[in-house]
Structures are given as structure tokens and as C-alpha cells.
Amino acid sequence: MAAQVAVVDRSEAADWDEALWAQPGASIYTSRIWGGYKSRLGWSVRRVALCENGEDLAYVQYQERRRGPLRRILVQGGLVLTARGRSRAEALLGDFVTHLALGAADVLAVRSYHAQDPDDVTALLAHRFVPVVSGRDHTIELDLTPETGAILAAAERRWRREVNKAQANADLTTVFLTDPDERLKTFDTFIRMYAALQQRKGFSSDLDTAAYRDLAAADPHLLFLEVRENGEPILVRIVHMARDRWTDFFTASNERARATSAATLAVWRIVERARQEGARIFDFGGVDPAENRGVFDFKRALSRNVVQSGPTWIYARHPWVRRAAATALFLRQS
């Protein structure tokens, strides 16, 4: 008889990130630092390992909010499965759902932020999770396995022209920030530029820059790149790094960045760095050709590989609660 899977609370484990980042499915959303950020936003954050005979099979960081007796539970990044746990995705998801002991009207949402493994999809469908997909659940991926020369040759001519123009501009420099104090300063620059960008373009964002500032600066899995013109920052790009995938996270710039092709130069420097570090995919972090055509065309000029970045999967004990929650989410995202 197979041993029973135990769900072990690791919320206070000092080695959570060490164990997590050893797995290929790890992401920023499953890290302790991201959990700390969501805690500051009012979520109750727990971290658990699913174990059998003392061996870890999966790691899950989940967030919880209560409204009276009802709970809303969010799993960003999904279940992170170990090599042995990979073949047991369906059973482990069931064990996790059982652990949550959901009430009649409680709702569980799982979001991976990238195309999912077939075993993960099968597990979610088998447990009657409902996928909710909107235009927001799409991105552009760039294959990093070819040489940089081949990647650039496959880009549109105007993208190549912009790269060459920026690289030939002696006034432009790119700097990857590693010193903690410099990263804090760069994040403050990002905050100012991002706020001005929001005001200029009229968009909203869920990012609480004040709550995230010190955590982001301390996160070793966030790459900070600053483009400077004559020593003055004109663009900040922040990328989160997993083993195989680097994902464009946030960027902000001023008017000089557009005039100097700084955005193109920043992406190209990140592509070069990602390849050096062994990443296989650069993810542009989303696309919106309907509402933000200019940014979409900029990204598509480097790669035309538009993919679904994974739906939000909704679960509740009763079918009518699942359907209602899925419908409400779809309407909110549409």
C-alpha cells in the first residue's frame, strides 16, 4: 500500500527558497519574497510541501483572504512539482485541495502565468477546475536557443535597425544593477517614471510600488537594467528569472527613451544576458494588440510567437459556485 501523502506547513522554513528554486517549475510567484509582498497587501500567505516517506513531491505557496465565513484562495505559480512528483500531478492536486478543506462557498483560483504542462492541465480538468481565458492571458515568447546573430537576423528589419542605432549611440549605456543600495535607487527611479507613464497613458496597475520596493531590490531572481543617456537614467526594465524562462516584469521610461531606441537596446541586452545564463525562453510578459498596439508591434517585431500564457483555473466544491466565480472573473477581465 502506498504511503499517505502528508501536507507539511513550511511557512516559516528558512530553506523554502533553496528547495523551491532547485525545481524547474519554480517562479517568482512561488518565492518567499513574493509571499512577503502579498502579505503586505493583506493576504494571509502559507507555504506547504506535499511529502511521502519524508521526500518532497510538491511545493505550494497559497494566499488567502476571508470575508466573513467565506474564503478566497489564490495559488500564483501553481503547484511546483519535484521530479518524482511530476508523474503524480493529478493525485497531488487532489491532496492539496483536500488539505484546504474548502467551505461550501469558498473559491480556489490557480494561475501559472505560462503555457502549462499537459499533466498539469489533465490534473486540473480531472478535479473539475474551470479555465477562464481572456485576451490578457496571452504573451509573446522568444526562443533563446539559437545564436544571438540568428535571433537578430530573424527579427523585423526595423527592430534590427533600432538595435544598431542604439548600439552606435555613444551617449547610451546599459547597467545591470547588483548593489542593494543602487537597486533601491533604481527602483525609486522606476516608481517616478512608472507613475508619470500611468498618468500620461491613463492605465491602472495592481502593483503597489511602495509595498514592493525593498523586497524587489533584495530579490536575487529579479534583474534590474537601467539605460542611461549621458549618465542620466531614461529607462528601467525589471525582469524575473527562472531556470529556463526569463519574463519581462515591469518597465518604465521617459520621453528620451523613445527618441534614442532605449527600449530596443534594453530588451536586446536582456536577451544576450539570458542566453549567457542558460535560459531557453524570453517571455515578453503579455500582449494587448487591441488596447496597446504600439507596444504589441514593438514586441512582435522581435518574435511573432504569440502564445496563451495559461488561464486562471477556478474551483469550488459546488458546480454553481464554480460557474458563478468563473463568470465573474471573465466579466472582470473582459
Coordinates of C-alpha atoms in Angstrom, one line a residue:
M1 CA 0.0 0.0 0.0
A2 CA 1.3 3.4 -1.0
A3 CA 2.3 5.7 1.9
Q4 CA -0.1 8.6 2.6
V5 CA 0.9 11.9 1.3
A6 CA 1.4 14.4 4.1
V7 CA 0.9 18.2 3.7
V8 CA 3.6 19.8 5.8
D9 CA 3.4 23.5 6.7
R10 CA 6.7 25.2 5.7
S11 CA 5.5 28.8 6.1
E12 CA 8.4 29.6 8.4
A13 CA 11.0 27.3 6.9
A14 CA 14.2 29.3 6.3
D15 CA 15.2 27.0 3.4
W16 CA 11.9 27.4 1.4
D17 CA 13.5 29.3 -1.5
E18 CA 16.5 27.0 -1.6
A19 CA 14.3 23.9 -2.0
L20 CA 11.9 25.7 -4.4
W21 CA 14.4 27.1 -6.8
A22 CA 16.0 23.7 -7.2
Q23 CA 12.9 22.8 -9.2
P24 CA 12.4 23.7 -12.9
G25 CA 8.8 24.8 -12.3
A26 CA 9.7 27.5 -9.7
S27 CA 8.9 31.1 -10.4
I28 CA 8.9 34.4 -8.7
Y29 CA 5.2 33.9 -7.7
T30 CA 6.1 30.9 -5.6
S31 CA 9.0 32.5 -3.8
R32 CA 9.1 33.7 -0.2
I33 CA 9.8 37.3 -1.2
W34 CA 6.6 37.4 -3.4
G35 CA 4.7 35.9 -0.5
G36 CA 6.0 38.7 1.7
Y37 CA 4.8 41.3 -0.8
K38 CA 1.3 39.8 -0.9
S39 CA 1.2 39.7 2.9
R40 CA 1.7 43.4 2.9
L41 CA -1.3 43.7 0.6
G42 CA -3.5 42.0 3.2
W43 CA -3.3 38.4 2.1
S44 CA -2.6 35.6 4.6
V45 CA 0.2 33.6 2.9
R46 CA 1.0 29.9 3.7
R47 CA 3.7 27.6 2.2
V48 CA 3.3 23.9 2.3
A49 CA 5.2 20.8 1.0
L50 CA 3.4 17.6 -0.1
C51 CA 5.6 14.8 1.2
E52 CA 5.7 11.0 1.1
N53 CA 8.1 9.0 3.3
G54 CA 10.0 12.2 4.1
E55 CA 10.5 13.1 0.4
D56 CA 9.1 16.3 -1.0
L57 CA 6.8 15.8 -4.1
A58 CA 5.4 19.3 -4.5
Y59 CA 5.6 22.9 -3.1
V60 CA 2.7 25.3 -2.9
Q61 CA 2.5 28.9 -1.8
Y62 CA -1.1 30.0 -1.4
Q63 CA -2.7 33.2 -0.4
E64 CA -6.0 33.5 1.5
R65 CA -8.5 36.3 2.2
R66 CA -11.6 36.0 4.2
R67 CA -14.9 37.9 4.0
G68 CA -16.9 36.7 7.0
P69 CA -17.0 32.9 6.8
L70 CA -16.1 32.8 3.1
R71 CA -12.6 32.3 1.8
R72 CA -10.9 33.3 -1.4
I73 CA -7.7 31.3 -2.1
L74 CA -5.2 32.1 -4.8
V75 CA -2.3 30.0 -5.9
Q76 CA 0.1 32.0 -8.1
G77 CA 2.6 29.9 -9.9
G78 CA 0.6 26.7 -9.4
L79 CA 2.0 23.6 -7.7
V80 CA 5.7 23.3 -8.1
L81 CA 6.4 19.6 -8.6
T82 CA 9.6 17.7 -8.0
A83 CA 11.0 15.2 -10.4
R84 CA 9.2 12.4 -8.5
G85 CA 6.1 14.4 -8.1
R86 CA 5.7 15.2 -11.8
S87 CA 4.1 11.8 -12.6
R88 CA 1.6 12.3 -9.8
A89 CA 0.3 15.7 -10.6
E90 CA -3.4 14.7 -10.5
A91 CA -3.2 12.9 -7.1
L92 CA -1.1 15.7 -5.5
L93 CA -3.5 18.4 -6.7
G94 CA -6.3 16.4 -5.0
D95 CA -4.3 16.1 -1.8
F96 CA -3.8 19.9 -1.8
V97 CA -7.5 20.6 -2.4
T98 CA -8.4 18.2 0.4
H99 CA -5.9 20.0 2.7
L100 CA -7.7 23.3 2.1
A101 CA -11.0 21.9 3.5
L102 CA -13.0 24.3 1.4
G103 CA -16.3 25.5 2.7
A104 CA -19.5 25.4 0.5
A105 CA -19.0 28.8 -1.0
D106 CA -15.1 29.1 -0.8
V107 CA -13.3 29.7 -4.1
L108 CA -9.9 28.5 -5.2
A109 CA -8.0 30.0 -8.1
V110 CA -4.8 28.7 -9.7
R111 CA -2.7 30.8 -12.1
S112 CA 0.6 29.6 -13.7
Y113 CA 1.4 32.6 -16.0
H114 CA 2.9 30.4 -18.7
A115 CA 1.9 27.6 -21.0
Q116 CA 1.2 24.6 -18.9
D117 CA 2.5 21.0 -19.0
P118 CA -0.2 18.6 -20.3
D119 CA 0.0 16.7 -17.0
D120 CA -0.9 19.9 -15.1
V121 CA -3.9 20.6 -17.4
T122 CA -5.1 17.0 -17.1
A123 CA -4.9 17.3 -13.3
L124 CA -6.9 20.5 -13.2
L125 CA -9.6 19.1 -15.6
A126 CA -9.8 15.9 -13.6
H127 CA -10.6 17.8 -10.5
R128 CA -13.3 19.9 -12.2
F129 CA -11.4 23.2 -12.3
V130 CA -12.9 25.6 -14.8
P131 CA -10.5 27.5 -17.0
V132 CA -11.1 31.2 -17.5
V133 CA -9.3 32.7 -20.5
S134 CA -9.3 36.4 -21.7
G135 CA -7.2 38.5 -24.0
R136 CA -4.9 39.2 -21.1
D137 CA -3.8 35.6 -20.9
H138 CA -1.5 35.8 -23.9
T139 CA 2.1 36.7 -24.4
I140 CA 4.9 36.6 -26.9
E141 CA 7.8 34.2 -26.4
L142 CA 11.2 34.3 -27.9
D143 CA 13.2 31.2 -28.4
L144 CA 16.7 31.8 -27.0
T145 CA 18.3 28.5 -28.2
P146 CA 19.6 29.9 -31.5
E147 CA 22.8 32.1 -31.5
T148 CA 22.2 35.8 -31.0
G149 CA 23.1 36.5 -34.6
A150 CA 20.4 34.2 -35.8
I151 CA 17.8 35.7 -33.4
L152 CA 18.6 39.2 -34.6
A153 CA 18.5 38.1 -38.2
A154 CA 15.0 36.7 -37.7
A155 CA 13.7 39.9 -36.3
E156 CA 12.0 42.5 -38.5
R157 CA 14.3 44.9 -40.3
R158 CA 13.1 47.9 -38.3
W159 CA 13.9 46.1 -35.0
R160 CA 17.4 45.4 -36.3
R161 CA 17.8 49.0 -37.4
E162 CA 16.8 50.2 -33.9
V163 CA 19.3 47.9 -32.2
N164 CA 22.1 49.1 -34.4
K165 CA 21.1 52.7 -33.9
A166 CA 21.1 52.4 -30.1
Q167 CA 24.3 50.4 -30.0
A168 CA 26.1 53.0 -32.1
N169 CA 25.0 55.9 -29.8
A170 CA 28.0 56.6 -27.6
D171 CA 25.7 58.6 -25.2
L172 CA 23.8 55.5 -24.3
T173 CA 24.9 53.0 -21.7
T174 CA 23.3 50.0 -20.1
V175 CA 23.9 48.9 -16.5
F176 CA 22.8 45.8 -14.6
L177 CA 22.3 46.8 -11.0
T178 CA 23.6 44.4 -8.3
D179 CA 24.4 46.6 -5.3
P180 CA 21.5 46.7 -2.9
D181 CA 21.6 50.5 -2.4
E182 CA 21.9 51.0 -6.2
R183 CA 18.9 48.7 -6.8
L184 CA 16.8 50.7 -4.3
K185 CA 17.8 53.9 -6.1
T186 CA 16.9 52.4 -9.4
F187 CA 13.5 51.2 -8.1
D188 CA 12.8 54.7 -7.0
T189 CA 13.6 55.9 -10.5
F190 CA 11.2 53.3 -11.8
I191 CA 8.5 54.4 -9.4
R192 CA 8.7 58.0 -10.7
M193 CA 8.8 57.0 -14.3
Y194 CA 6.0 54.5 -13.9
A195 CA 3.7 57.0 -12.2
A196 CA 4.3 59.5 -14.9
L197 CA 3.7 56.8 -17.5
Q198 CA 0.4 55.9 -15.9
Q199 CA -0.7 59.5 -15.8
R200 CA 0.3 60.0 -19.4
K201 CA -1.3 56.9 -20.8
G202 CA -4.2 56.5 -18.3
F203 CA -3.8 52.9 -17.4
S204 CA -4.1 51.2 -14.0
S205 CA -1.9 48.7 -12.3
D206 CA -2.2 46.2 -9.4
L207 CA 1.5 46.8 -8.5
D208 CA 1.9 48.6 -5.1
T209 CA 5.3 50.1 -5.7
A210 CA 5.8 51.3 -2.2
A211 CA 5.0 47.9 -0.7
Y212 CA 7.2 46.1 -3.1
R213 CA 10.2 48.5 -3.2
D214 CA 12.6 46.9 -0.7
L215 CA 11.5 43.4 -1.4
A216 CA 12.1 43.8 -5.1
A217 CA 15.5 45.4 -4.6
A218 CA 16.5 42.4 -2.4
D219 CA 15.2 39.7 -4.7
P220 CA 18.1 37.8 -6.4
H221 CA 15.7 36.5 -9.0
L222 CA 14.8 40.0 -10.3
L223 CA 17.2 41.5 -12.8
F224 CA 17.4 45.3 -12.8
L225 CA 18.6 47.0 -16.0
E226 CA 19.0 50.8 -16.4
V227 CA 19.5 52.6 -19.7
R228 CA 21.3 55.9 -19.3
E229 CA 21.9 58.8 -21.6
N230 CA 25.0 60.8 -20.7
G231 CA 24.8 59.2 -17.3
E232 CA 21.1 60.0 -16.6
P233 CA 18.6 57.2 -16.4
I234 CA 16.0 57.2 -19.2
L235 CA 14.6 53.7 -18.8
V236 CA 14.3 51.0 -16.2
R237 CA 13.5 47.4 -17.1
I238 CA 12.8 44.7 -14.4
V239 CA 12.8 41.0 -15.4
H240 CA 12.2 38.0 -13.3
M241 CA 14.4 35.0 -13.9
A242 CA 13.6 31.3 -13.5
R243 CA 15.8 28.4 -14.6
D244 CA 14.6 28.2 -18.2
R245 CA 12.4 31.3 -18.6
W246 CA 13.1 35.0 -18.2
T247 CA 10.0 37.1 -18.1
D248 CA 9.6 40.8 -18.7
F249 CA 8.0 42.1 -15.5
F250 CA 7.9 45.9 -15.4
T251 CA 9.4 48.7 -17.4
A252 CA 9.1 52.5 -17.3
S253 CA 10.8 55.2 -19.2
N254 CA 10.7 58.9 -20.1
E255 CA 10.4 60.7 -23.5
R256 CA 14.2 60.4 -24.2
A257 CA 14.0 56.7 -24.2
R258 CA 11.7 56.7 -27.2
A259 CA 13.9 59.1 -29.1
T260 CA 17.0 57.0 -28.5
S261 CA 15.6 53.5 -29.1
A262 CA 16.4 52.7 -25.4
A263 CA 13.7 50.1 -25.1
T264 CA 15.0 48.1 -28.0
L265 CA 18.6 48.2 -26.6
A266 CA 17.3 47.2 -23.1
V267 CA 15.5 44.1 -24.5
W268 CA 18.5 43.1 -26.6
R269 CA 20.9 43.4 -23.6
I270 CA 18.5 41.2 -21.6
V271 CA 18.3 38.6 -24.4
E272 CA 22.1 38.5 -24.6
R273 CA 22.3 38.1 -20.8
A274 CA 19.5 35.4 -20.7
R275 CA 21.3 33.3 -23.2
Q276 CA 24.6 33.6 -21.3
E277 CA 22.8 32.4 -18.2
G278 CA 21.3 29.4 -20.0
A279 CA 17.7 30.5 -20.3
R280 CA 15.7 29.0 -23.1
I281 CA 12.7 31.4 -23.4
F282 CA 12.3 35.1 -23.1
D283 CA 8.7 35.9 -22.2
F284 CA 7.6 39.5 -23.0
G285 CA 5.1 39.4 -20.1
G286 CA 1.9 39.9 -22.0
V287 CA 0.5 41.5 -25.1
D288 CA -2.6 43.6 -25.8
P289 CA -2.9 44.4 -29.6
A290 CA -6.4 45.8 -29.1
E291 CA -5.6 48.4 -26.4
N292 CA -1.8 48.9 -26.7
R293 CA -0.9 48.4 -30.4
G294 CA 2.4 50.3 -30.3
V295 CA 3.9 48.1 -27.6
F296 CA 2.5 45.0 -29.2
D297 CA 4.1 45.9 -32.5
F298 CA 7.4 46.6 -30.8
K299 CA 7.4 43.1 -29.2
R300 CA 6.2 41.3 -32.3
A301 CA 9.0 42.8 -34.3
L302 CA 11.4 40.6 -32.4
S303 CA 9.2 37.5 -32.3
R304 CA 5.8 36.6 -33.8
N305 CA 5.3 33.7 -31.4
V306 CA 2.0 34.7 -29.7
V307 CA 1.1 32.0 -27.1
Q308 CA -1.5 31.6 -24.4
S309 CA 0.2 32.2 -21.0
G310 CA -2.2 30.0 -19.1
P311 CA -5.8 30.6 -18.0
T312 CA -6.9 31.2 -14.4
W313 CA -8.4 27.9 -13.1
I314 CA -11.4 28.2 -10.8
Y315 CA -12.5 25.5 -8.3
A316 CA -15.3 25.3 -5.7
R317 CA -17.0 22.4 -4.1
H318 CA -20.3 23.0 -5.8
P319 CA -20.8 23.4 -9.6
W320 CA -22.9 26.5 -9.3
V321 CA -20.3 28.3 -7.2
R322 CA -17.6 27.3 -9.8
R323 CA -19.7 28.6 -12.7
A324 CA -20.6 31.9 -10.9
A325 CA -17.0 32.6 -9.8
A326 CA -15.7 31.8 -13.3
T327 CA -18.2 34.0 -14.9
A328 CA -17.5 36.9 -12.5
L329 CA -13.8 36.6 -13.3
F330 CA -14.3 36.5 -17.0
L331 CA -16.5 39.6 -16.9
R332 CA -13.9 41.4 -14.7
Q333 CA -11.1 40.6 -17.2
S334 CA -13.1 41.4 -20.4

